[in-house]
CSV table of C-alpha atoms and ligand atoms in Angstrom, one decimal:
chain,number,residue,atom,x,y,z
A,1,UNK,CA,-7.7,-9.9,49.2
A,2,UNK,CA,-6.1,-13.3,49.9
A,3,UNK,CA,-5.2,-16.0,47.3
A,4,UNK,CA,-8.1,-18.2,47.7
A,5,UNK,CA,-11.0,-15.8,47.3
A,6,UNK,CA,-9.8,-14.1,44.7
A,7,UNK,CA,-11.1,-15.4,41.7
A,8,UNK,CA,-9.5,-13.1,39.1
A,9,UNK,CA,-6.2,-14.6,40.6
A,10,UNK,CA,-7.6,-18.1,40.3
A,11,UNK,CA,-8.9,-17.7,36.8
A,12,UNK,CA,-5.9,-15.9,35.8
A,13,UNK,CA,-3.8,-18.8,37.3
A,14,UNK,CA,-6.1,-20.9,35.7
A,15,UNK,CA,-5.7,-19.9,32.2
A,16,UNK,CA,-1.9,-19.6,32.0
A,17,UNK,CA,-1.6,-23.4,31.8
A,18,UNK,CA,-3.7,-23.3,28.6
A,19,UNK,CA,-3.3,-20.2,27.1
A,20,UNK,CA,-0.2,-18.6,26.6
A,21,UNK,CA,0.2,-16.0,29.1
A,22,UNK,CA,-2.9,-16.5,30.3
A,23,UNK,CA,-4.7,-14.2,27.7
A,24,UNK,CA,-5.9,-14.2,23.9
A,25,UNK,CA,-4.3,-10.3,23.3
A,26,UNK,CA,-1.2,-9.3,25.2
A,27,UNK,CA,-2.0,-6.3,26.7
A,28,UNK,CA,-4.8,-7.7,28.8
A,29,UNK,CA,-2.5,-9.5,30.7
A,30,UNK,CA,-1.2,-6.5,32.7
A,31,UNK,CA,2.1,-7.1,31.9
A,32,UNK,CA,3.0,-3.2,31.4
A,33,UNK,CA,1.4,-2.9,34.9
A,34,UNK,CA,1.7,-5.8,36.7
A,35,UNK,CA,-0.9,-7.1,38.9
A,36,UNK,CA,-3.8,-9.5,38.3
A,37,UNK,CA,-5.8,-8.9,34.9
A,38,UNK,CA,-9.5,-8.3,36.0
A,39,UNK,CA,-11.1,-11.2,34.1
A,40,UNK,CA,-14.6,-10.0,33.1
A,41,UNK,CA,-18.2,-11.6,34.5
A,42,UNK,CA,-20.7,-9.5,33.2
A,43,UNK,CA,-21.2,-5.6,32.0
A,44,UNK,CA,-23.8,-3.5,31.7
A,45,UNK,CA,-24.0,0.3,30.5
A,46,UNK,CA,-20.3,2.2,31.2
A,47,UNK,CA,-19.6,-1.0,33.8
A,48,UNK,CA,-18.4,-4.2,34.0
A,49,UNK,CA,-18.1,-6.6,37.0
A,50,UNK,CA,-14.8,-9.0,37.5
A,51,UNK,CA,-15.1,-11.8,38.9
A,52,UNK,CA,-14.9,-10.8,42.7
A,53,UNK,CA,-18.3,-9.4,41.1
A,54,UNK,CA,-16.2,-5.8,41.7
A,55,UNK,CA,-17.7,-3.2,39.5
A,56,UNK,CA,-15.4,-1.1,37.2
A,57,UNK,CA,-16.5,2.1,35.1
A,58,UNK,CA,-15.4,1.0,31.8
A,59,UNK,CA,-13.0,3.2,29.6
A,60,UNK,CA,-11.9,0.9,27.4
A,61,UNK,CA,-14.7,-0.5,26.2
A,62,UNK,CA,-13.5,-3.3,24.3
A,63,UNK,CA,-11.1,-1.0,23.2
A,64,UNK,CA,-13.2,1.2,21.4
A,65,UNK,CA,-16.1,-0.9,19.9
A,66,UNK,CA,-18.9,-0.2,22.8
A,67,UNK,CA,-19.4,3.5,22.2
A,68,UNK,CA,-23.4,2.9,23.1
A,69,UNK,CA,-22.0,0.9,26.3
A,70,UNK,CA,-22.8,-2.6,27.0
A,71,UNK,CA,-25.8,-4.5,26.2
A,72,UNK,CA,-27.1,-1.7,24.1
A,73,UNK,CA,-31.4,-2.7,24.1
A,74,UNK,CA,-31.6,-1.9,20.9
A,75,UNK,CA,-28.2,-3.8,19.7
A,76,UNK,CA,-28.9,-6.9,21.6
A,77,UNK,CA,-32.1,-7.1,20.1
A,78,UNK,CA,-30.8,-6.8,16.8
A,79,UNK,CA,-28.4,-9.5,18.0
A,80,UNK,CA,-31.1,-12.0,19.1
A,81,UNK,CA,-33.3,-11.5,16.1
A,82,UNK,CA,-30.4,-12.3,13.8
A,83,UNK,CA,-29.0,-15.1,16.0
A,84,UNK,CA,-32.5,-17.1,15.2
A,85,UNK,CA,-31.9,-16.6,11.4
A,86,UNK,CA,-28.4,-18.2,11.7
A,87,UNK,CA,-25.3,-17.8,12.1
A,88,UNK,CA,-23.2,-18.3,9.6
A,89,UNK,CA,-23.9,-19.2,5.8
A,90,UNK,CA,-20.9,-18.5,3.7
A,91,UNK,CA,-23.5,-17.3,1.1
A,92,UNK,CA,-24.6,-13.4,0.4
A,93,UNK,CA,-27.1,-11.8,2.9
A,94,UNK,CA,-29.3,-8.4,2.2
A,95,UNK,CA,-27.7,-7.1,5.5
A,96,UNK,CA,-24.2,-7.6,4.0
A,97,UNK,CA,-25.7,-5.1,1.8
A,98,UNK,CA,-27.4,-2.8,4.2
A,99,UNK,CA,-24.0,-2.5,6.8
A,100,UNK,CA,-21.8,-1.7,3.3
A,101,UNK,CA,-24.7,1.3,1.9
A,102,UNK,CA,-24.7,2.6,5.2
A,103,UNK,CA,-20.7,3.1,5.6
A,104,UNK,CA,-20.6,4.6,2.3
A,105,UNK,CA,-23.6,7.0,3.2
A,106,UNK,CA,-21.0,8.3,6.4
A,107,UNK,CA,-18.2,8.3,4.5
A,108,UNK,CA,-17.9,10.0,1.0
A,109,UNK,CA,-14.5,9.3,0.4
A,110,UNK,CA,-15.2,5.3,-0.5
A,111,UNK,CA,-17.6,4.1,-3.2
A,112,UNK,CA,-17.6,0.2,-2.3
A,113,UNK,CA,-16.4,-1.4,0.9
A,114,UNK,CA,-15.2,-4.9,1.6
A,115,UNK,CA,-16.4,-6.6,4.9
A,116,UNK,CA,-13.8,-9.1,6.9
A,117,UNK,CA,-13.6,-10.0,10.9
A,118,UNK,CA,-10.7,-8.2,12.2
A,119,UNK,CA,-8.7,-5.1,11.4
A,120,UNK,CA,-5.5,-7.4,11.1
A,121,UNK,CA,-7.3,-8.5,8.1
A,122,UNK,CA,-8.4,-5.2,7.1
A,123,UNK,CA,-5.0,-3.4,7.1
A,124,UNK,CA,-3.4,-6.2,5.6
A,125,UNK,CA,-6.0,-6.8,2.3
A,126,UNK,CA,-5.8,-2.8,2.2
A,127,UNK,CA,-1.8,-3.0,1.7
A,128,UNK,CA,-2.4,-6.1,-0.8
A,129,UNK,CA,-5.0,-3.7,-2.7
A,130,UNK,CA,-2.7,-0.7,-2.6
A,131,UNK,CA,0.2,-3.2,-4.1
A,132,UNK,CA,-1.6,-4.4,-6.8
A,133,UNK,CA,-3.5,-1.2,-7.8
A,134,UNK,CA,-0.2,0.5,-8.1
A,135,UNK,CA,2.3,-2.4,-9.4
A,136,UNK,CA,5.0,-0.8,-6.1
A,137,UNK,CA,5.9,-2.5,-3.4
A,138,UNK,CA,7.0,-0.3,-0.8
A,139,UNK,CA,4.8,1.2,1.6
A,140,UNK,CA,5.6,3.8,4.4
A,141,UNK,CA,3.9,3.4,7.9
A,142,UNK,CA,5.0,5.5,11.5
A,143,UNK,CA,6.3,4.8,14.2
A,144,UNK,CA,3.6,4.4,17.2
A,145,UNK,CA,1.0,3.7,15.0
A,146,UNK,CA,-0.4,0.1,15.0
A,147,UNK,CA,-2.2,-1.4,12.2
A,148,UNK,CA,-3.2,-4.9,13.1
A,149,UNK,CA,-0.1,-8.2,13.3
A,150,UNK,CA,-0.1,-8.8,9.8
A,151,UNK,CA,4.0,-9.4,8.7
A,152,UNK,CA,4.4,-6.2,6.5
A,153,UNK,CA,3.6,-3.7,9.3
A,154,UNK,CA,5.4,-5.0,12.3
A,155,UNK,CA,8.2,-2.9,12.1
A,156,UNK,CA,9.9,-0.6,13.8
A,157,UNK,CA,12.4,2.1,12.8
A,158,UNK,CA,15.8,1.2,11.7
A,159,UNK,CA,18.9,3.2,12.6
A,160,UNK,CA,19.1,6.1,10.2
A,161,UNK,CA,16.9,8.7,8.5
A,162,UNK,CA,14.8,7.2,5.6
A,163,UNK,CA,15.4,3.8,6.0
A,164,UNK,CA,13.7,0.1,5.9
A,165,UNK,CA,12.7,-0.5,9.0
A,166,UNK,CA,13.1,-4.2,11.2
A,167,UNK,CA,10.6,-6.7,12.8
A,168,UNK,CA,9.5,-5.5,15.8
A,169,UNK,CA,8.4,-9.5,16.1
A,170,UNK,CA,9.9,-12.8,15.8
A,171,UNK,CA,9.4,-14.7,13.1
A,172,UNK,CA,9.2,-12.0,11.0
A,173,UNK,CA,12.2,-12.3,8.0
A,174,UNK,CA,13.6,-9.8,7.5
A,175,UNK,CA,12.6,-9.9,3.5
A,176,UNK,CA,9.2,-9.4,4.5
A,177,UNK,CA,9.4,-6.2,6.1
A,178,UNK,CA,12.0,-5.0,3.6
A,179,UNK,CA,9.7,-2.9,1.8
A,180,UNK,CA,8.3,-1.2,5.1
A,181,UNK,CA,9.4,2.3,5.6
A,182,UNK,CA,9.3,4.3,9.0
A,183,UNK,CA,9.3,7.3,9.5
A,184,UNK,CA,8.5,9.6,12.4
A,185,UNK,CA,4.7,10.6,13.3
A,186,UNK,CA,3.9,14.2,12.4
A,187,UNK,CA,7.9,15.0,10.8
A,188,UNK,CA,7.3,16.6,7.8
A,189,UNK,CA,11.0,17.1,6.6
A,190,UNK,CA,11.5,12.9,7.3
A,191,UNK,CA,8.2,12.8,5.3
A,192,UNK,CA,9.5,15.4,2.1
A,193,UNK,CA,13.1,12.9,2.3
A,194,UNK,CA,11.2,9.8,2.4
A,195,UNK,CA,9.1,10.9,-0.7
A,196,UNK,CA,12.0,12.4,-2.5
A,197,UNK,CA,14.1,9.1,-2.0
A,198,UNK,CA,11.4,6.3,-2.7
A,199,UNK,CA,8.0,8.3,-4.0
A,200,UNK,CA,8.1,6.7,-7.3
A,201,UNK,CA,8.3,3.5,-5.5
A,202,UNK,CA,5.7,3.6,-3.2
A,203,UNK,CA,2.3,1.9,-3.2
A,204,UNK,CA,0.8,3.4,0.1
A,205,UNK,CA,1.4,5.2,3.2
A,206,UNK,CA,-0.7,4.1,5.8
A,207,UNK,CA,-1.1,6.3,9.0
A,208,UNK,CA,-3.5,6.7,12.2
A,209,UNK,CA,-4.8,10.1,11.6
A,210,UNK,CA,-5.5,10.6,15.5
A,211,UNK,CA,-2.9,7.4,17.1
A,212,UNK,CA,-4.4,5.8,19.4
A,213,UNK,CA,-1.8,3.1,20.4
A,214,UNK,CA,0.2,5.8,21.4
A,215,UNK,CA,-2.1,6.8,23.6
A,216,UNK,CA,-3.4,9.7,22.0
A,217,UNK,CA,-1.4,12.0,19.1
A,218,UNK,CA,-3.0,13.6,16.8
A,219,UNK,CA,-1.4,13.8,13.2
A,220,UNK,CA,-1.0,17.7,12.6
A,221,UNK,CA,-3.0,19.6,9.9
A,222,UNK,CA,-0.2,20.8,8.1
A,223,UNK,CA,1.4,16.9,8.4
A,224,UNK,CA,-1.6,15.0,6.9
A,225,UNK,CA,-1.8,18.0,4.2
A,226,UNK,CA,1.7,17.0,3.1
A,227,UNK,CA,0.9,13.0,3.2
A,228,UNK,CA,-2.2,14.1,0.9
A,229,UNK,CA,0.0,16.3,-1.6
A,230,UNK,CA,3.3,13.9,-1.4
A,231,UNK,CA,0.9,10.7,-2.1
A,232,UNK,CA,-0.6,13.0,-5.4
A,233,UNK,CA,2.5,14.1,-6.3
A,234,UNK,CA,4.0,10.6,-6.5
A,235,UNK,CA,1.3,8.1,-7.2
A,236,UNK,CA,0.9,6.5,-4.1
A,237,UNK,CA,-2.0,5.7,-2.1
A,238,UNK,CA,-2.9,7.9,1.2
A,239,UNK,CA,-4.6,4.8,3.3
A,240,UNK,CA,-6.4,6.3,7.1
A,241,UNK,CA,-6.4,3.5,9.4
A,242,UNK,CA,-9.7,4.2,10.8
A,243,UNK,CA,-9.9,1.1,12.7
A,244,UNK,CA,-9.9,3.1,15.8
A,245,UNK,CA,-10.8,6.4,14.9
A,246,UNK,CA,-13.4,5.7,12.7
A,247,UNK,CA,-17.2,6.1,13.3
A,248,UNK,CA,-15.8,7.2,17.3
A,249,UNK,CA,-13.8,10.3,16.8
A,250,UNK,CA,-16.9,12.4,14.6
A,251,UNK,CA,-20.0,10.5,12.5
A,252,UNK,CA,-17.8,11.1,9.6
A,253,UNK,CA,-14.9,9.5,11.1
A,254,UNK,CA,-11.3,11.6,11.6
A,255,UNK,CA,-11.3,12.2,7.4
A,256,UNK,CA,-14.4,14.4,8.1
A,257,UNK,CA,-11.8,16.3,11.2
A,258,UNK,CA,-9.3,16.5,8.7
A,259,UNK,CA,-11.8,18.0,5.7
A,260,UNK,CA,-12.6,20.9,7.7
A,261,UNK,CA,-9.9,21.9,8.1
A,262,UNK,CA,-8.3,21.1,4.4
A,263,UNK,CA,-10.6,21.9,2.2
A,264,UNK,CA,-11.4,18.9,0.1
A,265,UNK,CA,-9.2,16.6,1.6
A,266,UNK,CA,-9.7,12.9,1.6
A,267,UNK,CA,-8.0,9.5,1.5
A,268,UNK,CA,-7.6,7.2,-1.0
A,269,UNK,CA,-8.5,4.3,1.0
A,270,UNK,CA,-9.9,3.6,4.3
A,271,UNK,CA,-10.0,0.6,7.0
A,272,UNK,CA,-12.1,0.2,9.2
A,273,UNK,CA,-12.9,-1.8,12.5
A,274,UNK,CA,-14.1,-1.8,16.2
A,275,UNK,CA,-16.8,0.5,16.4
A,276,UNK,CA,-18.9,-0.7,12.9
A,277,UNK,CA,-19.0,-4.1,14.5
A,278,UNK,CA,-20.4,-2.5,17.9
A,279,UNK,CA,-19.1,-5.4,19.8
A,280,UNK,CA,-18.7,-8.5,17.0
A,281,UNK,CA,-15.9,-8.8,14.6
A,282,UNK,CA,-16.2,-6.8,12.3
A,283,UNK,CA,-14.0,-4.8,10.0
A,284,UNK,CA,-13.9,-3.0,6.2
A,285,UNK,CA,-11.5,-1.7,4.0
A,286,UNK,CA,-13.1,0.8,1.1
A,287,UNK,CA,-11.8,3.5,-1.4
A,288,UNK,CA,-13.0,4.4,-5.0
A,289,UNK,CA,-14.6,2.1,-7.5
A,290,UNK,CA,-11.8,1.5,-9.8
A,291,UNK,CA,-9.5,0.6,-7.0
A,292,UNK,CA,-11.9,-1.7,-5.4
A,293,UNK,CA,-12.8,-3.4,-8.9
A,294,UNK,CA,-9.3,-4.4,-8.8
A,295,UNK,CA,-10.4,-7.2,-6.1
A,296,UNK,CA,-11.4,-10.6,-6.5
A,297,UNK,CA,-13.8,-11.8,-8.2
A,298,UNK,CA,-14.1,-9.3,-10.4
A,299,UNK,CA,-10.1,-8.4,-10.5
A,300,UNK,CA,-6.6,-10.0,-9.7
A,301,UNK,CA,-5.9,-9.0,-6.4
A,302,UNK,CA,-7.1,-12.3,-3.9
A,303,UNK,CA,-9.0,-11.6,-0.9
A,304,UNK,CA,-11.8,-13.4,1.2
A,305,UNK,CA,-13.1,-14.9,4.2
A,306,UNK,CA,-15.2,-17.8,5.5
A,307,UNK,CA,-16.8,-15.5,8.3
A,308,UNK,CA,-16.3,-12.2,6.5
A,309,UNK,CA,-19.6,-10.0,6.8
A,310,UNK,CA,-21.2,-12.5,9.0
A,311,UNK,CA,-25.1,-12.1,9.8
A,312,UNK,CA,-25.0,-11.6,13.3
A,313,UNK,CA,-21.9,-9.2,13.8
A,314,UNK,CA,-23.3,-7.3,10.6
A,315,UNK,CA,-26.8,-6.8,12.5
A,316,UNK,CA,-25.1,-5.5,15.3
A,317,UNK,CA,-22.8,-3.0,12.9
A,318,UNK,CA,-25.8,-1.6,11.4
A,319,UNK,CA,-28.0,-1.1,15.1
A,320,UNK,CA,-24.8,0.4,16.4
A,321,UNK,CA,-24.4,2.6,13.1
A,322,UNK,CA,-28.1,3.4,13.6
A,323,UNK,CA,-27.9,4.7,17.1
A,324,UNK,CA,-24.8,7.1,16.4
A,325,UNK,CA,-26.3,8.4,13.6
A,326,UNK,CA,-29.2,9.9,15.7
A,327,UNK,CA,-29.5,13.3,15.5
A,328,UNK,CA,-27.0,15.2,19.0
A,329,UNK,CA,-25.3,11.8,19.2
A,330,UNK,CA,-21.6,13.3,18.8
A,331,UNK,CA,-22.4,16.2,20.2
A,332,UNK,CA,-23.1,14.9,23.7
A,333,UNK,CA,-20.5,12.0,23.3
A,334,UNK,CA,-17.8,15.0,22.9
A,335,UNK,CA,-19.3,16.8,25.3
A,336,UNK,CA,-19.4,14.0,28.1
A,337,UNK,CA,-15.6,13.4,27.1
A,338,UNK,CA,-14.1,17.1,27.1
A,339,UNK,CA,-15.7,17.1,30.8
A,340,UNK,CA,-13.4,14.2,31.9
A,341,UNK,CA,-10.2,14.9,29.9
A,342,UNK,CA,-10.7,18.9,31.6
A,343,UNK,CA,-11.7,17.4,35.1
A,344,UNK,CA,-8.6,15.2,35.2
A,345,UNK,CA,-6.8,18.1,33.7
A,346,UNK,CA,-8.1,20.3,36.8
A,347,UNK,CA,-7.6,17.3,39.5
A,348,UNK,CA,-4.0,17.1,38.4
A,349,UNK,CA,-3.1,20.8,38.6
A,350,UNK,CA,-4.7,21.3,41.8
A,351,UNK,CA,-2.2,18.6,42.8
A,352,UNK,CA,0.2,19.9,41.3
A,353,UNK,CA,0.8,16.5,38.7
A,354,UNK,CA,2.6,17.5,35.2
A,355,UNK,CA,-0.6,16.1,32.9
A,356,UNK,CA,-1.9,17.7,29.5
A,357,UNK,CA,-4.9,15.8,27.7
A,358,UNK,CA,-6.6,15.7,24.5
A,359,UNK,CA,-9.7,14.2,23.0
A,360,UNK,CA,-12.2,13.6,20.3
A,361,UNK,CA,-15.9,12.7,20.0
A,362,UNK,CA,-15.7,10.0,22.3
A,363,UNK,CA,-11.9,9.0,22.2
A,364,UNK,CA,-9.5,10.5,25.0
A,365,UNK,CA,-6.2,10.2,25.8
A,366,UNK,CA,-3.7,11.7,28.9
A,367,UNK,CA,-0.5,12.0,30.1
A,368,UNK,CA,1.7,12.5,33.2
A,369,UNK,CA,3.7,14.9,30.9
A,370,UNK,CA,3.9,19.0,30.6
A,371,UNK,CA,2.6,18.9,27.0
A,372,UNK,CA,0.8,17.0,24.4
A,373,UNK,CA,3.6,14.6,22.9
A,374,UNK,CA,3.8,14.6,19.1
A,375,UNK,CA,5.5,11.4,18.4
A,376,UNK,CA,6.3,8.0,19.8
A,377,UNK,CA,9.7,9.0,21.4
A,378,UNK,CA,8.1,12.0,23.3
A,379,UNK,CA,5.1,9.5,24.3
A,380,UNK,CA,7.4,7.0,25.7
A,381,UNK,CA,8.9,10.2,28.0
A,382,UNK,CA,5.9,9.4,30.3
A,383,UNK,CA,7.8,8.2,34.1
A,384,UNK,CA,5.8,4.6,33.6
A,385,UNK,CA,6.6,4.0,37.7
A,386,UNK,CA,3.9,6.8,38.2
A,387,UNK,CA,1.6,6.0,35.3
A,388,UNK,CA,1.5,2.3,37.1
A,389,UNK,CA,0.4,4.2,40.2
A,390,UNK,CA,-2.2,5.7,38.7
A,391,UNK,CA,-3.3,3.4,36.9
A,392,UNK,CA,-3.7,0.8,39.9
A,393,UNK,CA,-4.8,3.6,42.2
A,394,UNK,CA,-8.1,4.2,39.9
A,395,UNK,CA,-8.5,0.3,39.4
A,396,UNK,CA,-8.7,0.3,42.9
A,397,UNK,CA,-11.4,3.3,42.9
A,398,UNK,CA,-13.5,0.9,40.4
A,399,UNK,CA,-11.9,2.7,37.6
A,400,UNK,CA,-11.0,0.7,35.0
A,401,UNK,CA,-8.2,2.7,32.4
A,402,UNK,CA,-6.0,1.0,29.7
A,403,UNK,CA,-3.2,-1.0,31.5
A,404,UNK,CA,-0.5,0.4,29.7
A,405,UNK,CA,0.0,4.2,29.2
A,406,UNK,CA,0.6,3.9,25.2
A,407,UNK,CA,-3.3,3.2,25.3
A,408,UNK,CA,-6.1,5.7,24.0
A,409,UNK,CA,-9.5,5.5,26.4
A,410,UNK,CA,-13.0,5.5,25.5
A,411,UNK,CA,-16.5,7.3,26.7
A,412,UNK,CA,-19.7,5.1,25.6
A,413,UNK,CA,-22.9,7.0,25.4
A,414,UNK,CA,-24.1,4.7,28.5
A,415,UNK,CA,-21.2,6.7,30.8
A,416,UNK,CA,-23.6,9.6,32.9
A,417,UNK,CA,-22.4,12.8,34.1
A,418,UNK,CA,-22.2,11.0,37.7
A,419,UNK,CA,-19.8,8.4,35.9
A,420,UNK,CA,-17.3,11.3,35.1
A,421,UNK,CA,-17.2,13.0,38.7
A,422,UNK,CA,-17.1,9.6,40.4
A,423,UNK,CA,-13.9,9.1,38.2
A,424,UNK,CA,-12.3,12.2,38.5
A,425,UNK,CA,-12.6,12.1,42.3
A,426,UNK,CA,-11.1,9.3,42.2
A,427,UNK,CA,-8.2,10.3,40.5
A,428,UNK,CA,-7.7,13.3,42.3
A,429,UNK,CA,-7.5,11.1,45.2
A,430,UNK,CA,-4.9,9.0,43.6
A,431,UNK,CA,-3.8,12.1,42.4
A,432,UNK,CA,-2.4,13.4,45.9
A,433,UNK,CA,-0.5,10.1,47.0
A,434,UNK,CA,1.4,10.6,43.4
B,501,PLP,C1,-7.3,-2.2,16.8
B,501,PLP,C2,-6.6,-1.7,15.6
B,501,PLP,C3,-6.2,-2.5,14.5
B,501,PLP,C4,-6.3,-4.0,14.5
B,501,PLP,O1,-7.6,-4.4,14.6
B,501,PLP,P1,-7.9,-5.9,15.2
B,501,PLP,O2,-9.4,-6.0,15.0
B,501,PLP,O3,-7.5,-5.9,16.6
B,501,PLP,O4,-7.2,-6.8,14.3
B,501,PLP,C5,-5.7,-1.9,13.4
B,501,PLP,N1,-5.5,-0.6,13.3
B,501,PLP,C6,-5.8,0.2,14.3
B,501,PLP,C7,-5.6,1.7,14.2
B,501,PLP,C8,-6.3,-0.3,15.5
B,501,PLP,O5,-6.6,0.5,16.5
C-alpha cells in the first residue's frame, strides 16, 4: 500500500505531533514490532475495521474487557439507556449498588468492594489499604507481573537474591520503590527467603495468579499455596490482581481455579478491572469487611474519585456481568479457546515450529518455545525476530494478535467456530514461511 492511501499511516503520522508517540498506551504503537499501528474505525462482534476499512479478527479485545465481543445488543442498550439518565453526578446511584452486590455474589472471598476507573487506581488504593490495615510498609510483587503505573510497583528486580528492587521508570525515586520487593514468579525457595528475611515486615504480596503480561504463566498450585501459608504465617496480605484474570479466566475468577484445587483457599484482597467494565472504565478493589472499614469515610486510609463508579460504565459492568453469568457461558468460552490454542498447537508441529500453549476460560497465551515458560526470564527466551514474523504475517491474514509477544490474547463470545479455522489457517500459512 503506498504512503498516500494509507490512512493508518496518515493518522499514525498525524497523531505523533500531538500525542507523544503517537498513542495514549505504549504498546499500541507497535514499537516491539514495528510497522504501522492499525488505528481502529469501527468493530463489530470478534472484528474490527482499521481505517483502510481492513477487517481484523480481534484477539485482543481491548485487552481483555470485550469477552461478549463488540457492540454487545444487550450492552449497548444498557449503554444508551443509562447515557439518557446522565452521565456523571458525583453523587450515589442504585446501580453503584447493583454492580458492587453482584461482584460479591461471584466472588466469596470479598464482603464490600470499592469502585474506581482504572486498574492503576485499583492496584494502587489496594497497596494503600494493605499498608494501613497492617501498619508495614513493604510489599512483595514478581517479576513479569504488571499491576497498573502507579510509583510503588514499577520495579524491577535488583541484583541479588531477596532484595529491593529499582524503577523500571524514570522519574521514579528511588525512595519510593524502596519498600518493593521482587522476587521471581512461581520460585518457592526465593519466596520461603523473602518471607524468612522481611515476613514481619510485610503489608502485602501482590501477584497475577495466571500473568498475563507475560504473555501467559500460570502461578503453580504448590506456589500460590505457599504465598497463602507464608502471608498467614507472617501477617501479611495475599492480594490477586484480577485485573486481568478476573471475571475472564472462570465466572469465579482465577481464586475459584485456585480453590479447587486448594481446598479453601482464598485471598485476602482482590482488584479488579477490564472485564467488569465490559468496555468503560471500570475497576474494584474488595476483601473482608474489617479491612474495607478501614477506608475513608468510615476509616483512615484516603481514597476516592470524581468519576469512580460512574453511571454509564457501571450499566455496562452489570449487562456484561449479566451475560457471563448465563448458564454454559464458560463452558463454551473455554471451549472455543482450547480449539484455537490446540489448532495453532497442531499448525505449528505439522510445520515443524517449536510452540507450546496454554489457556483459560477465554484467556490464551503461546509461544515460539519447546515448553511452557515459568517465569519472566524463560518468557523473554522467545527469538522476538520470528515472533515479529508471525505476528505481521497474521496481521496481514486479518489477524489481529498482541504486538508484542509478552502479551496474553483474548476469545469474546462473539468469535464463531469459522473465526478459529480462519485464524489458524492463517497461521499455518505464516507458519511455513517461519
Ligand atoms: C491491565 C492491568 C492493570 C492495569 O489496569 P489499567 O486499567 O490499565 O490501569 C493492572 N493489573 C493487571 C493484572 C492488568 O492486566
Amino acid at each position: 500500500m503506498t504512503h498516500s492511501t494509507d490512512h493508518n499511516q496518515a493518522l499514525f503520522d498525524r497523531a505523533k505531533r500531538v500525542i507523544p508517540g503517537g498513542v495514549n498506551s505504549p504498546v499500541r504503537a507497535f514499537k516491539a514490532v514495528g510497522g504501522t499501528p492499525r488505528f481502529v474505525k469501527r468493530a463489530q462482534g470478534a472484528y474490527f475495521w482499521d481505517a483502510n476499512d481492513q477487517r481484523y479478527i480481534d484477539y485482543i479485545g481491548s485487552w481483555g474487557p470485550m469477552i461478549l465481543g463488540h457492540g454487545h445488543p444487550a450492552v449497548l442498550k444498557a449503554v444508551q439507556e443509562a447515557a439518557l439518565e446522565g452521565f456523571s453526578f458525583g453523587a450515589p446511584t442504585e446501580r453503584e449498588v447493583h454492580l458492587a452486590e453482584e461482584i460479591l455474589k461471584l466472588m466469596p472471598s470479598m464482603d464490600m468492594v470499592r469502585l474506581v476507573s482504572s486498574g492503576t487506581e485499583a492496584a494502587m488504593s489496594a497497596i494503600r489499604l494493605a499498608r494501613g490495615a497492617t501498619g508495614r510498609s513493604k510489599l512483595i510483587k514478581f517479576e513479569g507481573c504488571y499491576h497498573g503505573h502507579a510509583d510503588a510497583l514499577l520495579v524491577k528486580a535488583g541484583s541479588g537474591l531477596a532484595t529491593f528492587g529499582n524503577a523500571t521508570s524514570a522519574g521514579v525515586p528511588p525512595e519510593v520503590v524502596q519498600h518493593t520487593l521482587v522476587l521471581e514468579y512461581n520460585n518457592v525457595a526465593q519466596l520461603e527467603e523473602a518471607f524468612h528475611l522481611y515476613g514481619k515486615e510485610l503489608a502485602c504480596l501482590m501477584i497475577e495468579p495466571i500473568a498475563g503480561n507475560m504473555n501467559f504463566v500460570r502461578a503453580s498450585v504448590p506456589f500460590v499455596k505457599r504465598c497463602r501459608e507464608l502471608c498467614t504465617e507472617y501477617g501479611a496480605l495475599l492480594v490477586f490482581d484480577e485485573v486481568m484474570n478476573g471475571f475472564r479466566v472462570a465466572l469465579g475468577s482465577a481464586q475459584s481455579v485456585y480453590a479447587r484445587q486448594i481446598p479453601g483457599f482464598e485471598p485476602d484482597m482482590t482488584v479488579m478491572g477490564k472485564v467488569i467494565g465490559g468496555g468503560m472504565p471500570l475497576a474494584a478493589f474488595g476483601a473482608r469487611r474489617a479491612v474495607m472499614e478501614l477506608l475513608a469515610p468510615l476509616g483512615a486510609v484516603y481514597q476516592a474519585g470524581t468519576l469512580s463508579g460512574n453511571p454509564i460504565a457501571t450499566a455496562c459492568g452489570l449487562a456484561t456481568l449479566h451475560e457471563i453469568s448465563k448458564p454454559g457461558f464458560f463452558e463454551d468460552l473455554t471451549r472455543k479457546t482450547r480449539s484455537l490454542v490446540t489448532g495453532l498447537a497442531a499448525a505449528a508441529a505439522a510445520q515443524g515450529v517449536p510452540f507450546s500453549a496454554d489457556s483459560e476460560g477465554g484467556m490464551f497465551g503461546f509461544f515460539l518455545l519447546p515448553e511452557l515458560p515459568q517465569n519472566y526470564p524463560q518468557v523473554m527466551k522467545t527469538d522476538s525476530a520470528r515472533f515479529n514474523k508471525l505476528f505481521h504475517g497474521l496481521l496481514d491474514r486479518g489477524v489481529y494478535i498482541a504486538p508484542a509477544l509478552y502479551e496474553a490474547g483474548f476469545v469474546s463470545a462473539a468469535h464463531t467456530d469459522a473465526d478459529i479455522a480462519a485464524t489458524v489457517a492463517a497461521a499455518s500459512e505464516v507458519f511455513k514461511s517461519l
